[in-house]
Every structure is written in C-alpha cells, then in structure tokens.
Coordinates of C-alpha atoms in Angstrom, one line a residue:
Chain A
X6 CA 51.7 -40.0 111.1
X7 CA 55.3 -38.4 112.4
X8 CA 55.9 -41.6 114.2
X9 CA 55.5 -43.6 111.0
X10 CA 58.2 -41.8 108.8
X11 CA 60.4 -41.8 112.0
X12 CA 60.0 -45.9 112.2
X13 CA 60.4 -46.0 108.6
X14 CA 63.4 -43.9 108.4
X15 CA 65.1 -45.9 111.3
X16 CA 64.4 -49.2 109.7
X17 CA 66.0 -48.1 106.5
X18 CA 69.0 -46.3 108.1
X19 CA 69.5 -49.7 110.0
X20 CA 69.5 -51.5 106.6
X21 CA 71.7 -49.1 104.8
X22 CA 74.3 -49.4 107.3
X23 CA 73.9 -53.3 108.0
X24 CA 72.2 -54.7 105.1
X25 CA 71.4 -57.6 107.1
X26 CA 67.9 -58.2 105.7
X27 CA 68.0 -57.4 102.0
X28 CA 71.4 -59.4 101.5
X29 CA 70.1 -62.3 103.1
X30 CA 66.7 -62.2 101.4
X31 CA 68.7 -61.7 98.1
X32 CA 71.0 -64.4 98.8
X33 CA 68.2 -66.8 99.8
X34 CA 66.3 -65.9 96.5
X35 CA 69.2 -66.7 94.5
X36 CA 69.6 -70.0 96.2
X37 CA 66.0 -71.0 95.8
X38 CA 66.3 -69.9 92.1
X39 CA 69.3 -72.1 91.6
X40 CA 67.8 -75.0 93.3
X41 CA 64.8 -74.7 91.3
X42 CA 66.6 -74.8 87.9
X43 CA 68.8 -77.8 88.8
X44 CA 65.6 -79.5 90.2
X45 CA 63.6 -79.0 87.2
X46 CA 65.7 -79.1 84.1
X47 CA 64.9 -75.8 82.2
X48 CA 65.0 -77.7 79.1
X49 CA 61.7 -79.2 79.9
X50 CA 60.0 -77.0 82.6
X51 CA 60.2 -73.8 80.6
X52 CA 57.9 -70.8 79.4
X53 CA 56.2 -67.9 81.2
X54 CA 54.3 -70.0 83.6
X55 CA 57.3 -72.0 84.9
X56 CA 59.1 -68.5 85.2
X57 CA 56.3 -67.1 87.3
X58 CA 56.1 -69.9 89.5
X59 CA 60.0 -69.9 90.1
X60 CA 59.8 -65.8 90.8
X61 CA 56.8 -66.6 93.3
X62 CA 58.8 -69.5 95.3
X63 CA 61.7 -67.2 95.5
X64 CA 59.6 -64.2 96.7
X65 CA 57.9 -66.5 99.4
X66 CA 61.1 -67.8 100.9
X67 CA 62.9 -64.4 100.9
X68 CA 59.6 -62.7 102.4
X69 CA 59.7 -65.3 105.1
X70 CA 63.2 -64.7 106.3
X71 CA 62.6 -60.7 105.6
X72 CA 59.4 -61.0 108.0
X73 CA 61.3 -62.9 110.9
X74 CA 64.4 -60.4 110.5
X75 CA 62.0 -57.7 110.8
X76 CA 60.5 -58.2 114.0
X77 CA 63.7 -60.4 115.2
X78 CA 65.7 -57.5 115.1
X79 CA 63.3 -55.6 117.3
X80 CA 63.8 -58.3 119.8
X81 CA 67.3 -57.7 120.7
X82 CA 67.8 -55.5 123.7
X83 CA 64.0 -55.6 124.2
X84 CA 63.5 -53.1 121.5
X85 CA 60.1 -54.5 120.7
X86 CA 59.0 -53.8 124.3
X87 CA 60.3 -50.4 124.0
X88 CA 58.6 -49.9 120.9
X89 CA 55.2 -51.1 122.2
X90 CA 55.6 -49.0 125.4
X91 CA 56.4 -45.7 123.3
X92 CA 53.4 -43.4 122.7
X93 CA 52.9 -44.5 119.1
X94 CA 49.7 -45.9 118.1
X95 CA 50.2 -49.9 117.7
X96 CA 48.4 -49.6 114.2
X97 CA 51.2 -47.2 113.1
X98 CA 53.7 -49.5 114.1
X99 CA 52.1 -52.3 112.1
X100 CA 51.8 -50.2 108.9
X101 CA 55.2 -49.0 109.2
X102 CA 56.7 -52.4 109.6
X103 CA 54.4 -53.5 106.9
X104 CA 55.8 -50.7 104.5
X105 CA 59.5 -51.5 105.7
X106 CA 58.8 -55.2 104.5
X107 CA 57.2 -54.1 101.3
X108 CA 60.4 -52.1 100.3
X109 CA 62.8 -54.7 101.3
X110 CA 60.8 -57.4 99.6
X111 CA 60.7 -55.2 96.5
X112 CA 64.4 -55.0 96.4
X113 CA 64.7 -58.6 96.9
X114 CA 62.0 -59.0 94.1
X115 CA 63.6 -57.1 91.3
X116 CA 66.9 -59.0 91.6
X117 CA 64.8 -62.1 91.8
X118 CA 63.2 -60.9 88.5
X119 CA 66.4 -60.2 86.7
X120 CA 67.5 -63.8 87.6
X121 CA 64.3 -65.3 86.4
X122 CA 64.7 -63.5 83.2
X123 CA 68.3 -65.0 82.6
X124 CA 67.8 -68.4 83.9
X125 CA 64.3 -69.1 82.2
X126 CA 65.4 -67.5 78.9
X127 CA 62.9 -64.6 78.7
X128 CA 63.3 -61.2 77.0
X129 CA 63.8 -57.9 79.1
X130 CA 60.6 -56.4 77.4
X131 CA 57.4 -54.4 78.3
X132 CA 56.0 -57.6 79.4
X133 CA 57.8 -57.1 82.7
X134 CA 56.3 -53.9 83.3
X135 CA 52.8 -55.8 83.2
X136 CA 54.1 -57.8 86.2
X137 CA 54.2 -54.8 88.5
X138 CA 50.5 -54.9 89.6
X139 CA 50.5 -58.9 90.6
X140 CA 53.9 -58.5 92.1
X141 CA 53.0 -55.3 94.3
X142 CA 49.7 -56.7 95.3
X143 CA 51.4 -60.0 96.2
X144 CA 54.1 -58.3 98.2
X145 CA 51.8 -56.3 99.9
X146 CA 49.5 -59.1 100.9
X147 CA 52.3 -61.4 102.0
X148 CA 53.7 -58.6 104.3
X149 CA 50.5 -57.9 105.6
X150 CA 50.3 -61.4 107.0
X151 CA 53.9 -61.8 107.9
X152 CA 54.3 -58.5 109.9
X153 CA 51.1 -59.7 111.6
X154 CA 52.4 -63.3 112.3
X155 CA 55.8 -62.4 112.6
X156 CA 55.0 -60.3 115.9
X157 CA 52.9 -63.6 117.1
X158 CA 55.8 -65.9 116.5
X159 CA 58.8 -64.0 117.4
X160 CA 58.9 -64.6 121.0
X161 CA 58.3 -68.4 120.5
X162 CA 61.1 -71.1 120.7
X163 CA 61.3 -72.3 117.3
X164 CA 59.7 -69.5 116.0
X165 CA 61.7 -69.5 112.7
X166 CA 59.7 -72.7 112.0
X167 CA 56.5 -71.3 113.2
X168 CA 56.3 -68.5 111.0
X169 CA 56.5 -70.4 107.8
X170 CA 53.8 -73.0 109.2
X171 CA 51.4 -70.0 109.8
X172 CA 52.3 -68.0 106.6
X173 CA 52.1 -70.4 103.7
X174 CA 48.8 -71.8 104.1
X175 CA 47.3 -68.7 104.8
X176 CA 48.9 -66.9 101.9
X177 CA 47.9 -69.9 99.5
X178 CA 44.9 -68.2 97.8
X179 CA 47.2 -65.0 96.9
X180 CA 50.1 -67.3 95.9
X181 CA 47.7 -69.0 93.1
X182 CA 46.4 -65.7 92.1
X183 CA 49.9 -64.1 92.0
X184 CA 51.3 -67.0 90.0
X185 CA 48.4 -66.9 87.6
X186 CA 48.4 -63.3 87.0
X187 CA 52.3 -63.3 86.8
X188 CA 52.2 -66.1 84.2
X189 CA 49.7 -64.2 82.0
X190 CA 51.7 -61.0 82.1
X191 CA 55.0 -62.9 81.1
X192 CA 53.0 -64.7 78.4
X193 CA 52.3 -61.4 77.0
X194 CA 48.7 -61.4 77.6
X195 CA 46.8 -58.1 78.5
X196 CA 46.0 -57.1 82.1
X197 CA 42.2 -57.9 81.4
X198 CA 43.0 -61.7 81.0
X199 CA 44.2 -61.8 84.5
X200 CA 41.4 -59.4 86.3
X201 CA 39.9 -62.2 88.2
X202 CA 43.3 -63.2 89.7
X203 CA 44.1 -59.6 90.2
X204 CA 40.7 -59.1 92.0
X205 CA 41.5 -61.9 94.4
X206 CA 44.9 -60.3 95.3
X207 CA 43.3 -56.9 96.0
X208 CA 40.4 -58.6 98.0
X209 CA 43.4 -60.4 99.9
X210 CA 45.3 -57.4 100.6
X211 CA 42.2 -55.3 101.8
X212 CA 41.1 -58.2 104.1
X213 CA 44.5 -58.8 105.6
X214 CA 45.9 -55.4 105.8
X215 CA 42.5 -54.5 107.7
X216 CA 43.0 -57.6 109.9
X217 CA 46.4 -56.8 110.6
X218 CA 45.6 -52.9 111.5
X219 CA 43.0 -54.2 114.1
X220 CA 44.6 -57.4 115.6
X221 CA 48.4 -56.2 115.7
X222 CA 47.7 -54.8 118.9
X223 CA 46.5 -58.2 120.4
X224 CA 49.3 -60.2 118.3
X225 CA 52.1 -57.8 119.8
X226 CA 51.0 -57.4 123.2
X227 CA 53.6 -57.7 125.7
X228 CA 53.2 -58.1 129.6
Chain B
X7 CA 24.1 -82.0 136.1
X8 CA 26.9 -81.1 133.7
X9 CA 28.2 -84.6 134.1
X10 CA 24.9 -86.1 133.6
X11 CA 24.1 -84.3 130.4
X12 CA 27.6 -85.6 129.4
X13 CA 26.7 -89.1 129.9
X14 CA 23.6 -88.8 128.1
X15 CA 25.5 -87.2 125.2
X16 CA 27.7 -90.0 125.2
X17 CA 25.3 -92.5 125.2
X18 CA 23.4 -90.8 122.3
X19 CA 26.6 -90.6 120.4
X20 CA 27.0 -94.3 120.8
X21 CA 23.6 -95.2 119.7
X22 CA 23.3 -92.9 116.9
X23 CA 26.6 -94.0 115.6
X24 CA 25.5 -97.9 115.7
X25 CA 22.4 -96.9 114.0
X26 CA 24.4 -95.1 111.4
X27 CA 26.8 -97.7 110.8
X28 CA 24.0 -100.2 110.5
X29 CA 22.3 -97.8 107.8
X30 CA 25.4 -97.7 106.0
X31 CA 26.4 -100.9 105.7
X32 CA 23.3 -102.9 105.7
X33 CA 20.3 -100.6 104.8
X34 CA 21.1 -98.1 102.4
X35 CA 21.0 -99.8 98.7
X36 CA 24.3 -99.7 96.9
X37 CA 24.5 -96.7 94.5
X38 CA 24.4 -98.2 90.8
X39 CA 27.5 -96.2 89.1
X40 CA 30.1 -96.3 91.8
X41 CA 29.4 -99.4 93.6
X42 CA 29.9 -100.4 97.3
X43 CA 32.7 -97.7 97.5
X44 CA 30.3 -94.8 97.4
X45 CA 29.1 -95.9 101.0
X46 CA 32.1 -94.0 102.3
X47 CA 30.4 -91.0 101.3
X48 CA 28.1 -91.4 104.3
X49 CA 31.3 -91.2 106.6
X50 CA 33.0 -88.5 104.4
X51 CA 30.4 -85.9 104.4
X52 CA 29.8 -85.7 107.9
X53 CA 33.5 -85.5 108.8
X54 CA 33.5 -82.6 106.4
X55 CA 30.7 -80.8 108.2
X56 CA 32.0 -81.4 111.8
X57 CA 35.5 -80.2 111.0
X58 CA 34.1 -76.8 109.4
X59 CA 31.9 -76.5 112.3
X60 CA 34.7 -76.8 114.5
X61 CA 36.8 -74.5 112.7
X62 CA 34.1 -72.0 112.8
X63 CA 33.9 -72.4 116.7
X64 CA 37.7 -71.7 116.9
X65 CA 37.3 -68.3 115.2
X66 CA 33.9 -67.4 117.1
X67 CA 35.7 -68.3 120.2
X68 CA 38.9 -66.3 119.3
X69 CA 36.6 -63.1 118.6
X70 CA 34.9 -63.6 122.0
X71 CA 38.5 -64.0 123.9
X72 CA 39.6 -60.7 122.2
X73 CA 36.4 -58.8 122.9
X74 CA 35.4 -60.1 126.3
X75 CA 38.3 -61.9 127.7
X76 CA 38.3 -64.9 129.9
X77 CA 40.2 -68.3 129.6
X78 CA 36.8 -70.0 129.0
X79 CA 36.9 -69.0 125.3
X80 CA 40.7 -69.8 124.8
X81 CA 39.7 -73.3 126.2
X82 CA 36.8 -73.6 124.0
X83 CA 38.8 -72.5 120.8
X84 CA 41.7 -74.9 121.6
X85 CA 39.2 -78.0 122.2
X86 CA 37.5 -77.2 118.9
X87 CA 40.8 -76.7 116.7
X88 CA 41.8 -80.3 118.1
X89 CA 38.6 -81.8 117.2
X90 CA 38.2 -80.0 113.8
X91 CA 41.9 -81.2 113.0
X92 CA 40.9 -84.8 113.8
X93 CA 37.7 -84.7 111.7
X94 CA 39.4 -82.7 108.8
X95 CA 42.0 -85.7 108.8
X96 CA 39.5 -88.2 108.7
X97 CA 37.6 -86.4 105.8
X98 CA 40.9 -86.3 103.7
X99 CA 41.4 -89.9 104.5
X100 CA 38.1 -91.3 103.6
X101 CA 37.9 -89.0 100.4
X102 CA 41.3 -90.4 99.4
X103 CA 40.1 -93.9 99.9
X104 CA 37.0 -93.2 97.8
X105 CA 39.0 -91.3 95.1
X106 CA 41.4 -93.9 94.3
X107 CA 38.8 -96.5 92.5
X108 CA 36.4 -93.9 91.3
X109 CA 39.0 -91.1 90.0
X110 CA 42.2 -93.5 89.7
X111 CA 44.3 -91.6 92.1
X112 CA 44.6 -90.9 95.9
X113 CA 45.0 -87.1 95.3
X114 CA 44.3 -84.5 92.9
X115 CA 44.6 -80.9 93.2
X116 CA 40.8 -80.3 92.6
X117 CA 39.2 -77.1 94.4
X118 CA 37.4 -78.5 97.3
X119 CA 40.5 -81.2 98.0
X120 CA 42.7 -78.1 97.9
X121 CA 40.6 -76.0 100.1
X122 CA 40.3 -79.0 102.6
X123 CA 44.2 -79.5 102.5
X124 CA 44.8 -75.8 103.2
X125 CA 42.3 -75.7 106.1
X126 CA 44.2 -78.9 107.4
X127 CA 47.4 -76.8 107.1
X128 CA 46.1 -73.9 108.6
X129 CA 44.8 -75.6 111.7
X130 CA 48.0 -77.7 111.7
X131 CA 49.9 -74.3 112.0
X132 CA 47.5 -73.2 114.9
X133 CA 48.1 -76.3 116.8
X134 CA 51.8 -76.3 116.5
X135 CA 51.9 -72.8 117.7
X136 CA 49.8 -73.9 120.7
X137 CA 52.4 -76.9 121.3
X138 CA 55.4 -74.3 120.9
X139 CA 54.2 -71.7 123.3
X140 CA 52.7 -73.9 126.3
X141 CA 50.0 -72.4 128.2
X142 CA 49.1 -68.8 129.8
X143 CA 47.5 -65.8 128.7
X144 CA 49.9 -64.8 125.9
X145 CA 49.4 -67.8 123.9
X146 CA 45.7 -67.5 124.4
X147 CA 45.6 -64.2 122.7
X148 CA 48.0 -65.2 119.8
X149 CA 45.9 -68.2 119.4
X150 CA 42.8 -65.9 119.0
X151 CA 44.7 -63.8 116.4
X152 CA 45.7 -67.0 114.5
X153 CA 42.2 -68.3 114.7
X154 CA 40.6 -65.3 113.3
X155 CA 43.2 -64.8 110.7
X156 CA 42.6 -68.3 109.6
X157 CA 38.9 -68.1 109.3
X158 CA 39.3 -64.9 107.3
X159 CA 41.4 -66.6 105.1
X160 CA 39.0 -69.5 104.2
X161 CA 36.4 -67.6 101.8
X162 CA 39.5 -66.2 99.8
X163 CA 40.9 -69.9 99.6
X164 CA 37.5 -71.0 98.4
X165 CA 37.1 -68.5 95.8
X166 CA 40.5 -68.5 94.6
X167 CA 41.0 -72.5 94.4
X168 CA 37.6 -72.7 92.7
X169 CA 38.9 -70.5 89.8
X170 CA 42.1 -72.6 90.1
X171 CA 40.4 -76.1 89.1
X172 CA 37.4 -78.2 90.1
X173 CA 36.3 -81.9 89.3
X174 CA 34.8 -82.9 92.6
X175 CA 31.3 -84.2 92.3
X176 CA 28.5 -81.6 93.4
X177 CA 26.4 -84.2 95.4
X178 CA 23.8 -82.2 97.2
X179 CA 22.9 -79.6 94.7
X180 CA 24.1 -79.7 91.1
X181 CA 23.8 -76.9 88.7
X182 CA 20.7 -78.4 87.3
X183 CA 19.1 -78.2 90.6
X184 CA 19.0 -82.1 91.1
X185 CA 21.3 -84.1 93.7
X186 CA 23.1 -87.2 93.0
X187 CA 21.1 -89.4 95.5
X188 CA 18.4 -91.2 93.7
X189 CA 17.2 -93.2 96.4
X190 CA 15.3 -91.5 99.3
X191 CA 17.0 -94.0 101.6
X192 CA 20.5 -92.5 100.7
X193 CA 19.3 -89.1 101.8
X194 CA 18.0 -90.5 105.0
X195 CA 21.6 -92.3 105.8
X196 CA 23.3 -89.1 105.0
X197 CA 21.2 -87.0 107.4
X198 CA 21.7 -89.9 110.1
X199 CA 25.3 -89.7 109.4
X200 CA 25.4 -85.9 109.8
X201 CA 23.2 -86.2 113.0
X202 CA 25.3 -89.0 114.7
X203 CA 28.7 -87.1 113.7
X204 CA 27.4 -83.7 115.2
X205 CA 26.4 -85.5 118.7
X206 CA 29.8 -87.4 118.8
X207 CA 31.6 -84.0 117.9
X208 CA 29.5 -82.3 120.8
X209 CA 30.5 -85.1 123.2
X210 CA 33.8 -85.0 122.4
X211 CA 34.1 -81.2 122.7
X212 CA 32.4 -81.5 125.9
X213 CA 35.1 -83.9 127.3
X214 CA 38.0 -82.0 126.0
X215 CA 36.7 -78.7 126.9
X216 CA 36.0 -79.9 130.2
X217 CA 39.4 -81.4 130.6
X218 CA 40.9 -77.9 129.6
X219 CA 38.9 -75.9 132.0
X220 CA 40.0 -78.1 134.7
X221 CA 43.3 -77.6 133.7
X222 CA 42.9 -73.8 133.9
X223 CA 41.3 -74.2 137.2
X224 CA 44.2 -76.0 138.5
X225 CA 46.7 -73.6 137.1
X226 CA 45.0 -70.9 138.9
X227 CA 44.6 -72.9 142.2
X228 CA 48.4 -73.5 142.1
X229 CA 49.1 -69.8 141.4
X230 CA 46.9 -68.9 144.2
X231 CA 48.5 -71.3 146.6
X232 CA 52.0 -70.1 145.6
X233 CA 50.9 -66.3 146.3
X234 CA 49.5 -67.5 149.4
X235 CA 52.7 -69.0 150.6
X236 CA 54.7 -65.7 149.6
X237 CA 52.2 -63.7 151.9
X238 CA 52.5 -66.0 154.8
X239 CA 56.4 -66.0 154.4
X240 CA 56.3 -62.2 154.3
X241 CA 54.1 -61.8 157.3
X242 CA 56.3 -64.2 159.3
X243 CA 59.2 -62.1 158.2
X244 CA 57.3 -59.0 159.1
X245 CA 56.6 -60.4 162.5
X246 CA 60.4 -61.5 163.1
X247 CA 61.3 -58.1 162.2
X248 CA 58.9 -56.5 164.5
X249 CA 59.8 -58.8 167.4
X250 CA 63.5 -57.8 166.7
X251 CA 62.6 -54.5 167.2

C-alpha cells in the first residue's frame, strides 16, 4: 500500500500548489446554486427537500468537473502512461484516484452546503451533521463511477461531453437515494427514517467500488 | 448455410409479424375499460422484452470480450446495443401514446417509465461513446467496461426507482395473483407478439452482426495488406542494398 499513499500525496501536493481542481469545482458549485436560485424563485421553491436537491445538483456538476480533471491532469505529458507502466498495481491506482476525488469533492461539498444553508434560509444546526452519511456515501459512489469512466473517456475526442453522458444515467439511483436521504436529514427526521435510501447508497457504493476495482485495469489499458 | 438460415429467419419474421398484426387489429377483442388504445399493449410489451434481452446480450458480450478476447464479442455487443436502443425507443414512444388517453399525460415519472428512460440514457451514452471513439481494440475494451457497468446499474435503478414512486399497471401478475387480461385471446395475442418480435430481433441482430463481422474482416485484411506491402518494400530495399555491396 506504499504506492497508495505516494499517489495520494502527489495529487494533494499538486492540488495545494495549483488549486486547479478544487477552485474550479467550488466555482462551478457556486454557479450552479446561483442559477438554481434564480431559475426557481426561493420564495416558492424552498424547504429541506428543495435544499437537498440543489445541494446534489451542485455536487453532481462539481464532481463531473473534478473527475475529468483528475484523469485529464494525468494525460498531460503522458503521465497516465507512466502511471500505468509503473510497477504499481492498477487497482491501487484506482483506489488512490478514488480517494483523491472523494477528498476534493468533500471540500467542494462543504462549501456548497454552507451556500445552500444561506440561500435556502436553513439553520446551522445539528441537522447538518445528520447529512454526513448520505453525503459521504453519495460522494464515494459518484467518485467510484466517475474515476472508472474518466479513465475510459479521457482519451476520446469530446471526452468532456462523454463523461457526463455516461455518469449521469449510471448515477441516477444513487442520486435519487441521496436527495431523499439528505432531504429527510435536513427536515430533522432521524436517520432511521431514511434507512432504505441509505441502504441503496451503500449497495451502490459496494457494487461500483468493486466493479471499478476489477474493471479499471481494462478501462485504463494503454497500448 | 448461414445465409440460408438468415433468409429463413427473415421470412419467419415477416410471416409472424403479419399474423401478429392481424391478431392485434382484427382478432383480439377490445378491452372493456381502456377501449381500442389498449391494443398498443401487444406492441409495447414485446418491444420492452426485446430491448431488455438486447441489453442483456450487451453485458454478456462485454464479459466474454474481457474474459476470452476476440473481436467477435465486441461486434455482438455493438449490434445488440443498437437494436436494444431501437426497441427501447419504440417502447417509450408506444407507451407514451397509450399513456396520453389513459393517464391523461404523455409522460409521468412512474417507476417503470423512469427505469426504461434511464436504460435508454445508459445505452445512449454507450452508443455515443462508440461513435466518438471509432473502431479498434481500445474502443472494444472500453465498450465492454461500459456495457458491464450499465448492466450492474440496472438492478439498483429498479429498486431505487420503485421506492421512489410507481403507478404503472402490473399487467402480467398483480399482487392478488390475477392478471389484467380477461380474455384468453388477449394472452395468445401477447404471446404471438413476443414470439414475432423475438424472431424479428434475432433476424435484425444477425444482419447487423454479420455486417459488423464483415467490417472487422475487411479491416484486418487491409491491415494485412499494408503489412505485406511494407515487408515487400523492405525486402526490395534489402536486395538493392545487398546488390550495391
């Protein structure tokens, strides 16, 4: 697992020095929320369910940007090829990339959550802590799919369009479950009220982290 | 022999489709509550069945491609995905036409509709990816990965969307154990539709698969010719060099 920490350290160092992924993700999350607020007048569209929906829209868009950047950065100067020819296990590369995506998305999401609380007139209360399971599970599931598919689409012309086209339909079940469980948490309901939805998120994560673990080698193969 | 089987299948598809059309429009009694619109059901359900079967073939072909290798699996997955998309589109359209008079709306986010729509999006993405990458070994592997991931997604989609909402009529088996088709002729017509669409699908799959196989062979042949020309050029150069010495 040595290589795992090396890869994570590399990506975090790169990010701290350039800030290219998280700043772009934060900016996109902000823009999405602004567009949502002006498209759906907050005087009519409000309440915990709407806030949860807005948060997840921002998360999906920021996540897609982050995923294409995470692999796109490796494409420069043939870094991805070097990564693949290194003695690292392909599965380790996948898990490391997945972990880095989760970290970046969490940063963007914390900022997005603060904005949602402000924009949708919610309270900074313990209800926000109850959001943690659904958000973490959602981010992990998204990153699991996105990391796998970003490796697939990175080398295509027009890959930046291809990635959302592939991710969004696959992510639909987790999106539904995430919005529902987050809405329940923001409404102040106990965690047990959303246990079905949390269960779907857990199943989604297990399924796609395993699939990514097994398939990344094929997805990222380079001749 | 392959060609002959294809012809037989084509004739069988034509005959069974004609018989099914006759049954749908002339033979089967009109459903009492929904009226004439209900007849679209005998078209709608076979489309759904065929598209699900096609998407299943895409996933199985993907697994075999990664497991055993061979362009033949990729060609099979490619052909099945295209046909699955076609029948899935027909299913969505025919369902919409039925829903307008019965539910009073073209579209509603019911669980089966949503699941079908997500499937349509999934394989739309798959085909877009193929279109963007073109041909070759790389795209075959990527298509296999996407095909498998999409198939893994289907059960999760079904469960989550069912929890989300459902109003679609359960036609074949309701919770009470009965089915909505009172007249035995309705069941026979449905079965005939299923058979006819399956034959039609098999025939179309064979046609498209055969075409893709030919394309693959042509590509390999072209590669072999280029390789042979290079070798010949190399040999000529070598002879010239040896003669000069």
